[in-house]
């Protein structure tokens, strides 16, 4: 898979793969911003902790994000206000501000060098139709006492129909940030950390849980599921509350920077920021955001992103990559106890592409729950919050329509030209398989059905992976799972076929 700009800065610690049964107080599953921040917040307690990462650190969503730490998140406050009320929008705003404050405190307390820069943040639109929404957002920002501006000196405003600018937001390098936190926690006596240790199943036994990693077991009193998309459906029913969104991103070396980052309010989203590291400046540009089941012509989407970045900078991008995140039907993350019944299993997901602040605050909320401390944000993020008519409508238009599209279109057969005869889907002995022919003419046959919830997989000719258009699982051409929620491979033993 293509690497992001940040991943060149990963400092390898070479943690072991889980190689024995262990018994702990708290098991944290997943080493992205959520898992690592939760561990950080628990490290000075009496608890014995284990952190398990399926892959090597750091390859997850956090390390492929655009790394903005901001409380201006497109037109989020009116979405929340319209679906809930002002109080909920206010608490969400306070949570984002606290997320920024906490991340800055972690950076300062531990002298983490992560290219943190203060920037202005803008939300803008080039569509006249969006303008009334900006007026509405301004009214809510007024009520929240947020100071904002409607012009920016840093932008050519010729095509911009409306914009909102706020100050005191930040951008950083998320990999350097996570490296820094991991460095602090790995030296503590009460935590063990393992890589290449994918949890495949959790079972409840009396008053504890058992997590299975290959042939080994972790027995834990409390479990934090911080793996971006939980690998189980029940409890929590996350696939029914969410859908996936994917975007294409480029980073291009430039000889100037501006202290501004921005995002459009309307689909398909465009987002940008600048990054400064020693003598290298980059312009980071994101476009072609869509629901996972749409825009599956990966090559075309990459090309569009690269070409537009070239038009803006005059240069060819040095990095290109994709990323996806879990979106909720009510615009609010799911953070807290997975269900009312399972009091000791915690999830944190559904950040709607704003996980730098929400992942940080999730680490605080979940560690507070584990320590039996109160947290004022729990009530707005509670994963068991109820259904309303509007949420149900969003569930139909997002989750149901996306999954129906993804299940029912046999995309690979519809668009064989994308794959230039490199891959196909067919049936062998009645079973649906995907076949990839490598450059040496070797044939790699894998199952074409995602082990998570049985969606058909599409071939991603850019990354050479089989991708699930429903929930985002990915597999290499040999059938190894490289991204969840699926936690089983799709290898086929051809000798048995
Ligand atoms: C294109 C794009 C741009 C974005 N830009 C921004 C931004 O600028 N600002 C912002 O605030 N947010 C941004 N986001 C959102 C943000 O990146 C995510 O919300 C956040 O990184 C999610 O963090 P996480 O810890 O939940 O997941 P991850 O970072 O994905 O971490 C989860 C970890 O769990 C591991 N794992 C998975 N399954 C298992 C298992 N079974 N066993 C063990 N380990 C497992 C994975 O390997 C992974 O390392 C962006 C998202 C996208 C898609």
Coordinates of C-alpha atoms and ligand atoms in Angstrom, one line a residue:
X1 CA 0.0 0.0 0.0
X2 CA 1.2 3.5 -0.7
X3 CA 2.7 5.3 2.3
X4 CA 1.7 8.7 3.5
X5 CA 4.1 11.7 3.9
X6 CA 4.2 11.1 7.7
X7 CA 5.1 7.4 7.5
X8 CA 8.7 8.2 6.6
X9 CA 9.0 9.4 10.2
X10 CA 8.0 6.2 11.9
X11 CA 10.6 5.2 14.5
X12 CA 10.6 1.4 14.7
X13 CA 10.6 -0.1 18.2
X14 CA 10.2 -3.6 16.9
X15 CA 7.9 -4.8 19.6
X16 CA 7.4 -8.6 19.8
X17 CA 4.4 -10.5 18.5
X18 CA 2.3 -11.9 21.4
X19 CA 4.0 -15.2 22.2
X20 CA 2.3 -16.3 25.4
X21 CA -1.0 -16.2 27.4
X22 CA -1.3 -13.2 29.6
X23 CA -3.6 -11.9 32.3
X24 CA -4.1 -8.1 32.7
X25 CA -6.5 -5.5 34.1
X26 CA -6.9 -3.6 30.8
X27 CA -6.5 -4.7 27.2
X28 CA -6.2 -2.0 24.6
X29 CA -6.8 -3.2 21.0
X30 CA -5.3 -1.0 18.3
X31 CA -2.4 1.5 18.4
X32 CA -3.7 4.6 16.6
X33 CA -4.4 7.9 18.3
X34 CA -7.2 6.5 20.4
X35 CA -5.4 3.4 21.7
X36 CA -2.1 5.2 22.4
X37 CA -3.8 8.2 24.1
X38 CA -5.9 5.8 26.2
X39 CA -2.8 4.0 27.3
X40 CA -1.0 7.3 28.0
X41 CA -3.9 8.4 30.3
X42 CA -3.8 5.1 32.2
X43 CA -0.1 4.7 32.5
X44 CA 0.2 6.3 36.0
X45 CA -2.4 4.1 37.6
X46 CA -2.2 0.7 39.3
X47 CA -3.6 -1.1 36.3
X48 CA -1.6 -3.8 34.4
X49 CA -2.1 -2.9 30.7
X50 CA -1.5 -4.6 27.4
X51 CA -1.6 -2.8 24.1
X52 CA -2.0 -5.0 21.0
X53 CA -1.5 -3.7 17.5
X54 CA -2.5 -5.9 14.5
X55 CA 0.2 -4.5 12.2
X56 CA 3.4 -2.7 12.8
X57 CA 3.1 0.8 14.5
X58 CA 2.0 3.1 12.7
X59 CA 0.0 2.2 9.6
X60 CA -3.5 3.0 10.6
X61 CA -5.9 5.8 9.8
X62 CA -4.2 8.3 12.1
X63 CA -1.0 8.1 10.1
X64 CA -2.7 8.8 6.8
X65 CA -4.8 11.7 8.0
X66 CA -4.1 15.3 7.1
X67 CA -3.1 16.0 10.7
X68 CA -5.3 19.1 11.4
X69 CA -6.1 19.8 15.1
X70 CA -9.1 22.1 14.7
X71 CA -12.5 22.9 16.2
X72 CA -13.8 24.3 12.9
X73 CA -14.9 21.1 11.2
X74 CA -16.8 21.9 8.0
X75 CA -20.3 23.0 9.0
X76 CA -20.5 20.5 11.9
X77 CA -22.2 22.7 14.5
X78 CA -25.4 23.2 12.5
X79 CA -25.5 19.5 11.6
X80 CA -25.5 18.7 15.4
X81 CA -27.8 21.6 16.3
X82 CA -30.4 20.6 13.7
X83 CA -30.4 16.9 14.7
X84 CA -30.0 17.5 18.5
X85 CA -30.0 20.9 20.1
X86 CA -27.7 23.8 21.1
X87 CA -26.6 22.2 24.3
X88 CA -25.2 19.1 22.4
X89 CA -23.5 21.4 19.8
X90 CA -22.0 23.3 22.6
X91 CA -20.7 20.2 24.4
X92 CA -19.3 18.9 21.1
X93 CA -17.5 22.3 20.6
X94 CA -16.1 22.1 24.1
X95 CA -14.9 18.5 23.5
X96 CA -13.0 19.6 20.4
X97 CA -11.4 22.5 22.3
X98 CA -10.4 20.2 25.1
X99 CA -9.1 17.7 22.5
X100 CA -6.7 20.4 21.2
X101 CA -5.7 21.4 24.7
X102 CA -5.0 17.8 25.8
X103 CA -2.9 17.1 22.7
X104 CA -0.9 20.3 23.3
X105 CA -0.4 19.4 26.9
X106 CA 0.9 15.9 25.9
X107 CA 3.3 17.6 23.4
X108 CA 4.5 20.1 25.9
X109 CA 4.8 17.8 28.9
X110 CA 6.9 15.3 26.9
X111 CA 8.8 17.7 24.6
X112 CA 7.4 15.9 21.6
X113 CA 8.8 17.4 18.3
X114 CA 5.9 16.9 15.9
X115 CA 6.0 20.0 13.7
X116 CA 3.1 21.6 15.5
X117 CA 2.2 24.9 14.0
X118 CA -0.6 27.4 14.8
X119 CA -2.8 28.1 11.7
X120 CA -6.0 29.7 10.8
X121 CA -8.7 27.2 9.8
X122 CA -11.3 27.9 7.2
X123 CA -14.4 26.2 5.8
X124 CA -15.3 27.5 2.4
X125 CA -17.5 26.9 -0.6
X126 CA -17.5 27.6 -4.3
X127 CA -21.2 26.8 -4.6
X128 CA -23.8 29.6 -4.3
X129 CA -26.3 27.0 -3.0
X130 CA -24.2 26.5 0.2
X131 CA -24.2 30.2 1.2
X132 CA -27.3 30.0 3.5
X133 CA -25.7 27.2 5.4
X134 CA -22.7 29.5 6.1
X135 CA -25.1 32.2 7.5
X136 CA -26.6 29.5 9.7
X137 CA -23.2 28.3 10.9
X138 CA -22.2 31.9 11.8
X139 CA -25.3 32.3 14.0
X140 CA -24.4 29.1 15.9
X141 CA -20.8 30.3 16.2
X142 CA -22.1 33.6 17.6
X143 CA -24.1 31.7 20.2
X144 CA -21.0 29.7 21.1
X145 CA -19.0 32.9 21.5
X146 CA -16.5 31.8 18.8
X147 CA -14.7 34.6 17.1
X148 CA -14.7 34.1 13.3
X149 CA -14.0 36.1 10.1
X150 CA -15.6 36.0 6.7
X151 CA -12.5 36.8 4.6
X152 CA -9.0 35.4 4.4
X153 CA -5.9 37.4 3.2
X154 CA -4.2 34.1 2.3
X155 CA -6.6 33.0 -0.3
X156 CA -7.5 34.1 -3.8
X157 CA -11.3 34.6 -3.1
X158 CA -12.3 34.9 -6.8
X159 CA -14.3 31.6 -6.9
X160 CA -15.2 31.4 -3.2
X161 CA -18.8 32.2 -2.5
X162 CA -18.6 32.1 1.3
X163 CA -16.0 31.3 4.0
X164 CA -15.6 31.1 7.8
X165 CA -12.2 31.5 9.3
X166 CA -11.2 30.9 12.9
X167 CA -7.9 31.3 14.6
X168 CA -5.9 29.3 17.1
X169 CA -6.1 25.9 15.5
X170 CA -3.1 23.7 14.7
X171 CA -1.6 21.3 12.2
X172 CA 1.0 18.6 13.1
X173 CA 2.7 15.5 12.0
X174 CA 0.6 12.7 13.4
X175 CA 3.3 10.0 13.2
X176 CA 5.8 12.1 15.1
X177 CA 3.1 12.7 17.7
X178 CA 2.3 9.0 18.1
X179 CA 6.1 8.1 18.1
X180 CA 6.5 10.6 21.0
X181 CA 3.6 9.1 23.1
X182 CA 4.7 5.5 22.4
X183 CA 8.2 6.5 23.5
X184 CA 6.8 7.7 26.9
X185 CA 4.5 4.7 27.6
X186 CA 6.8 1.9 26.4
X187 CA 9.2 2.5 29.3
X188 CA 6.6 2.1 32.0
X189 CA 6.5 -1.1 34.1
X190 CA 2.8 -1.6 34.0
X191 CA 2.4 -1.8 30.2
X192 CA 3.3 -4.5 27.7
X193 CA 3.1 -3.7 24.0
X194 CA 2.9 -6.1 21.1
X195 CA 2.8 -5.6 17.3
X196 CA 1.7 -8.0 14.6
X197 CA -0.9 -9.2 17.1
X198 CA -4.3 -9.1 15.6
X199 CA -7.2 -9.8 18.0
X200 CA -9.6 -12.1 16.1
X201 CA -12.3 -12.8 18.7
X202 CA -13.4 -11.8 22.2
X203 CA -15.3 -14.2 24.5
X204 CA -16.8 -13.4 27.9
X205 CA -16.0 -15.8 30.7
X206 CA -17.5 -15.1 34.1
X207 CA -16.1 -11.6 35.2
X208 CA -13.5 -11.2 32.5
X209 CA -13.0 -11.3 28.8
X210 CA -10.6 -13.5 26.7
X211 CA -9.2 -12.0 23.5
X212 CA -7.7 -14.5 21.0
X213 CA -4.6 -13.6 19.1
X214 CA -3.5 -16.6 17.0
X215 CA -3.0 -19.5 19.4
X216 CA -2.6 -17.2 22.5
X217 CA -5.1 -15.6 24.8
X218 CA -5.2 -12.4 26.7
X219 CA -7.4 -12.5 29.8
X220 CA -8.6 -9.0 30.8
X221 CA -11.0 -7.4 33.2
X222 CA -11.6 -4.4 30.9
X223 CA -11.2 -4.1 27.1
X224 CA -10.8 -1.0 25.0
X225 CA -11.6 -1.5 21.3
X226 CA -9.7 1.3 19.6
X227 CA -9.1 -0.3 16.3
X228 CA -10.9 2.4 14.2
X229 CA -13.7 -0.1 13.1
X230 CA -14.6 -2.8 15.6
X231 CA -14.1 -6.3 14.2
X232 CA -17.3 -7.6 15.8
X233 CA -20.9 -6.6 15.0
X234 CA -22.6 -7.5 18.3
X235 CA -22.5 -5.8 20.8
X236 CA -22.6 -2.2 19.6
X237 CA -24.0 -2.8 16.1
X238 CA -21.5 -0.4 14.7
X239 CA -22.2 -1.4 11.0
X240 CA -25.8 -0.2 11.5
X241 CA -24.8 3.2 12.9
X242 CA -22.0 4.0 10.4
X243 CA -20.7 4.1 6.9
X244 CA -17.2 4.6 5.5
X245 CA -15.8 7.6 3.6
X246 CA -12.6 7.5 1.5
X247 CA -10.4 10.3 0.2
X248 CA -7.3 10.7 -2.0
X249 CA -4.4 12.8 -0.8
X250 CA -1.2 14.2 -2.2
X251 CA 1.8 16.0 -0.7
X252 CA 4.0 18.2 -2.9
X253 CA 7.3 19.9 -2.0
X254 CA 6.9 23.7 -2.3
X255 CA 9.1 26.6 -1.6
X256 CA 6.6 28.6 0.5
X257 CA 4.1 28.0 3.2
X258 CA 1.0 29.7 4.4
X259 CA -0.4 29.4 8.0
X260 CA -3.8 28.4 6.9
X261 CA -5.7 25.1 6.4
X262 CA -9.1 24.6 4.9
X263 CA -11.9 22.4 3.9
X264 CA -15.0 22.8 1.7
X265 CA -18.5 22.4 3.1
X266 CA -19.9 20.4 0.2
X267 CA -19.2 17.1 -1.5
X268 CA -16.8 16.1 -3.1
X269 CA -14.7 17.5 -0.3
X270 CA -11.5 19.4 -1.0
X271 CA -9.1 20.0 1.9
X272 CA -5.6 21.5 2.2
X273 CA -2.9 22.4 4.6
X274 CA 0.8 23.2 4.6
X275 CA 3.6 21.3 6.5
X276 CA 7.0 22.5 7.5
X277 CA 9.8 20.1 8.5
X278 CA 13.4 21.4 8.8
X279 CA 14.0 22.8 5.3
X280 CA 11.2 21.0 3.5
X281 CA 7.8 22.5 3.0
X282 CA 4.9 20.6 1.6
X283 CA 1.4 21.5 0.3
X284 CA -1.0 18.8 1.3
X285 CA -4.1 18.5 -0.9
X286 CA -7.1 16.1 -0.5
X287 CA -10.0 15.5 -2.9
X288 CA -12.4 13.0 -4.3
X289 CA -14.0 12.2 -0.9
X290 CA -16.8 9.8 -1.3
X291 CA -18.7 7.0 0.3
X292 CA -16.6 3.9 0.0
X293 CA -19.0 2.2 -2.4
X294 CA -18.7 5.1 -4.9
X295 CA -15.7 6.1 -7.0
X296 CA -14.1 2.7 -7.0
X297 CA -11.9 3.5 -10.0
X298 CA -8.8 4.1 -7.9
X299 CA -6.5 5.0 -10.7
X300 CA -8.8 7.7 -12.1
X301 CA -9.3 9.2 -8.6
X302 CA -5.6 9.2 -7.9
X303 CA -4.9 10.9 -11.2
X304 CA -7.5 13.6 -10.6
X305 CA -6.0 14.4 -7.2
X306 CA -2.4 14.5 -8.5
X307 CA -3.4 16.6 -11.5
X308 CA -5.3 19.2 -9.5
X309 CA -2.4 19.4 -7.0
X310 CA -0.1 20.0 -9.9
X311 CA -2.3 22.8 -11.2
X312 CA -2.2 24.5 -7.8
X313 CA 1.6 24.1 -7.1
X314 CA 3.0 23.7 -10.6
X315 CA 4.8 20.6 -9.4
X316 CA 4.4 16.8 -9.4
X317 CA 3.3 15.4 -6.1
X318 CA 6.0 13.6 -4.1
X319 CA 3.5 11.5 -2.1
X320 CA 0.1 10.2 -2.9
X321 CA -2.1 8.0 -0.7
X322 CA -5.6 7.2 0.3
X323 CA -7.3 7.1 3.7
X324 CA -10.8 6.2 5.0
X325 CA -12.7 6.8 8.2
X326 CA -15.8 5.8 10.0
X327 CA -18.8 8.2 9.5
X328 CA -21.9 8.2 11.8
X329 CA -25.4 8.8 10.8
X330 CA -25.9 11.5 13.5
X331 CA -22.5 13.3 13.0
X332 CA -21.4 12.4 16.5
X333 CA -18.6 9.9 17.4
X334 CA -19.4 6.7 19.3
X335 CA -17.3 6.7 22.5
X336 CA -18.0 4.9 25.7
X337 CA -19.4 1.5 26.9
X338 CA -20.1 -0.6 23.8
X339 CA -23.6 -1.4 25.3
X340 CA -25.5 -1.1 28.5
X341 CA -25.0 -4.8 29.2
X342 CA -21.2 -4.9 28.6
X343 CA -20.0 -2.5 31.2
X344 CA -16.4 -3.3 30.8
X345 CA -16.0 -3.2 27.0
X346 CA -15.3 0.3 25.6
X347 CA -15.4 1.5 22.0
X348 CA -14.3 4.7 20.3
X349 CA -15.1 5.1 16.6
X350 CA -17.1 7.2 14.2
X351 CA -15.0 10.3 14.3
X352 CA -16.4 11.5 10.9
X353 CA -12.8 12.4 9.7
X354 CA -12.1 14.5 12.8
X355 CA -10.1 12.0 14.9
X356 CA -7.2 14.1 16.0
X357 CA -9.4 15.9 18.5
X358 CA -12.0 13.2 18.9
X359 CA -9.4 10.4 19.3
X360 CA -7.6 12.5 21.9
X361 CA -10.8 13.2 23.9
X362 CA -11.8 9.5 23.5
X363 CA -8.6 8.5 25.2
X364 CA -9.6 10.8 28.1
X365 CA -13.2 9.7 28.3
X366 CA -12.4 6.0 28.2
X367 CA -9.6 6.2 30.7
X368 CA -12.0 8.2 33.0
X369 CA -14.6 5.4 32.7
X370 CA -12.0 2.8 33.6
X371 CA -10.9 4.9 36.6
X372 CA -14.7 5.3 37.5
X373 CA -14.3 9.1 37.1
X374 CA -17.1 11.3 35.7
X375 CA -16.7 12.8 32.2
X376 CA -19.2 15.4 31.0
X377 CA -18.8 14.3 27.3
X378 CA -20.0 10.8 27.9
X379 CA -23.7 11.6 27.5
X380 CA -23.3 13.1 24.0
X381 CA -21.0 10.3 22.7
X382 CA -22.7 7.3 24.4
X383 CA -22.7 4.5 21.7
X384 CA -26.1 3.3 23.0
X385 CA -27.9 6.6 22.3
X386 CA -31.3 6.2 20.8
X387 CA -32.7 6.3 17.3
X388 CA -34.8 9.2 16.0
X389 CA -36.7 9.6 12.7
X390 CA -34.0 11.8 11.2
X391 CA -31.3 9.4 12.3
X392 CA -33.3 6.6 10.7
X393 CA -33.5 8.5 7.4
X394 CA -29.8 9.1 7.5
X395 CA -29.3 5.4 8.2
X396 CA -31.3 4.5 5.1
X397 CA -29.6 7.1 2.8
X398 CA -26.1 6.4 4.1
X399 CA -25.7 2.9 5.6
X400 CA -28.4 1.0 3.7
X401 CA -27.9 2.5 0.3
X402 CA -24.1 2.3 0.5
X403 CA -24.1 -1.3 1.6
X404 CA -26.8 -2.3 -1.0
X405 CA -24.7 -0.7 -3.7
X406 CA -21.6 -2.4 -2.5
X407 CA -23.2 -5.8 -2.2
X408 CA -25.2 -5.8 -5.4
X409 CA -22.8 -4.3 -8.0
X410 CA -20.4 -6.8 -9.5
X411 CA -18.1 -3.9 -10.2
X412 CA -15.1 -5.8 -11.4
X413 CA -17.0 -7.4 -14.2
X414 CA -18.7 -4.1 -15.1
X415 CA -15.4 -2.3 -15.5
X416 CA -12.7 -4.8 -16.7
X417 CA -10.8 -2.0 -18.5
X418 CA -9.7 -0.6 -15.1
X419 CA -7.7 -3.7 -14.4
X420 CA -6.0 -4.2 -17.8
X421 CA -6.5 -7.9 -17.5
X422 CA -4.5 -7.9 -14.3
X423 CA -7.3 -9.1 -12.2
X424 CA -10.7 -10.8 -12.5
X425 CA -13.5 -12.3 -10.5
X426 CA -14.8 -15.7 -11.4
X427 CA -16.1 -18.9 -9.8
X428 CA -14.1 -22.0 -9.0
X429 CA -16.0 -25.1 -7.8
X430 CA -19.0 -22.8 -7.2
X431 CA -17.0 -20.4 -5.0
X432 CA -16.5 -16.8 -5.9
X433 CA -12.8 -16.0 -6.2
X434 CA -10.6 -13.1 -7.2
X435 CA -7.6 -13.8 -9.4
X436 CA -4.6 -11.4 -9.8
X437 CA -1.9 -12.0 -12.4
X438 CA 1.5 -10.4 -11.3
X439 CA 4.1 -9.0 -13.7
X440 CA 5.9 -12.4 -13.9
X441 CA 2.6 -14.0 -15.0
X442 CA 2.0 -15.8 -11.7
X443 CA -1.6 -16.3 -10.7
X444 CA -2.8 -15.5 -7.2
X445 CA -6.2 -16.8 -6.3
X446 CA -8.1 -15.6 -3.2
X447 CA -11.6 -15.8 -2.0
X448 CA -13.6 -12.8 -3.2
X449 CA -15.8 -12.6 -0.2
X450 CA -14.9 -10.4 2.8
X451 CA -14.9 -12.5 6.0
X452 CA -16.3 -9.6 8.0
X453 CA -19.9 -9.3 6.7
X454 CA -19.6 -11.2 3.4
X455 CA -19.4 -8.3 0.9
X456 CA -17.8 -8.9 -2.5
X457 CA -14.3 -7.4 -2.8
X458 CA -13.1 -5.1 -5.6
X459 CA -9.5 -5.0 -6.9
X460 CA -7.5 -1.9 -6.2
X461 CA -5.0 -1.8 -9.1
X462 CA -3.1 1.1 -7.6
X463 CA -2.3 -0.5 -4.3
X464 CA -2.6 -4.1 -5.5
X465 CA -5.1 -5.0 -2.8
X466 CA -8.5 -6.5 -2.7
X467 CA -10.7 -3.9 -1.0
X468 CA -14.2 -4.2 0.7
X469 CA -16.5 -1.5 -0.6
X470 CA -18.8 -1.9 2.5
X471 CA -16.7 -1.5 5.6
X472 CA -13.1 -0.9 4.4
X473 CA -11.3 -4.2 5.0
X474 CA -8.3 -4.7 2.7
X475 CA -6.3 -7.8 1.7
X476 CA -3.0 -8.2 -0.2
X477 CA -2.9 -10.3 -3.4
X478 CA -1.8 -13.3 -1.3
X479 CA -5.0 -13.0 0.8
X480 CA -3.5 -11.6 4.0
X481 CA -5.7 -9.1 5.8
X482 CA -3.9 -5.8 5.9
X483 CA -6.7 -3.6 7.3
X484 CA -9.7 -4.5 9.4
X485 CA -12.5 -4.7 10.4
X486 CA -12.0 -8.2 8.9
X487 CA -9.7 -10.2 11.1
X488 CA -9.3 -13.3 9.0
X489 CA -7.4 -13.8 5.7
X490 CA -9.0 -14.7 2.4
X491 CA -6.4 -17.3 1.3
X492 CA -7.6 -20.3 -0.6
X493 CA -5.8 -23.7 -0.4
X494 CA -5.8 -24.4 -4.2
X495 CA -4.7 -28.0 -3.6
X496 CA -8.1 -28.6 -1.9
X497 CA -10.2 -26.8 -4.6
Ligands
LIG1 C1 -8.6 11.4 4.4 C2 -8.7 11.6 5.8 C3 -8.1 12.8 6.4 C4 -8.2 13.0 7.8 N1 -7.7 14.1 8.3 C5 -7.9 14.4 9.6 C6 -7.5 15.7 10.1 O1 -6.8 16.5 9.4 N2 -7.8 16.0 11.4 C7 -8.5 15.1 12.1 O2 -8.9 15.5 13.3 N3 -8.9 13.9 11.7 C8 -8.6 13.5 10.4 N4 -9.0 12.3 9.9 C9 -9.7 11.4 10.8 C10 -8.7 10.6 11.6 O3 -7.6 10.2 10.8 C11 -9.3 9.3 12.2 O4 -10.5 9.6 12.8 C12 -8.4 8.8 13.4 O5 -7.1 8.7 12.9 C13 -8.9 7.4 13.8 O6 -8.0 7.0 14.8 P1 -8.1 5.6 15.5 O7 -7.1 5.5 16.6 O8 -9.5 5.3 15.8 O9 -7.8 4.6 14.3 P2 -6.4 4.1 13.7 O10 -5.4 5.2 13.6 O11 -6.7 3.4 12.4 O12 -5.8 3.1 14.7 C14 -6.4 1.8 14.8 C15 -5.3 0.8 15.0 O13 -5.9 -0.5 15.3 C16 -5.3 -1.5 14.6 N5 -6.2 -2.7 14.6 C17 -7.3 -2.8 13.7 N6 -7.9 -4.0 14.0 C18 -7.2 -4.6 15.0 C19 -7.3 -5.9 15.7 N7 -8.3 -6.7 15.3 N8 -6.4 -6.2 16.6 C20 -5.4 -5.3 16.9 N9 -5.2 -4.1 16.3 C21 -6.1 -3.8 15.4 C22 -4.9 -0.9 13.3 O14 -3.9 -1.6 12.7 C23 -4.6 0.5 13.6 O15 -3.2 0.7 13.9 C24 -8.9 12.1 8.6 C25 -9.5 10.9 8.0 C26 -9.4 10.7 6.7 C27 -10.0 9.5 6.1

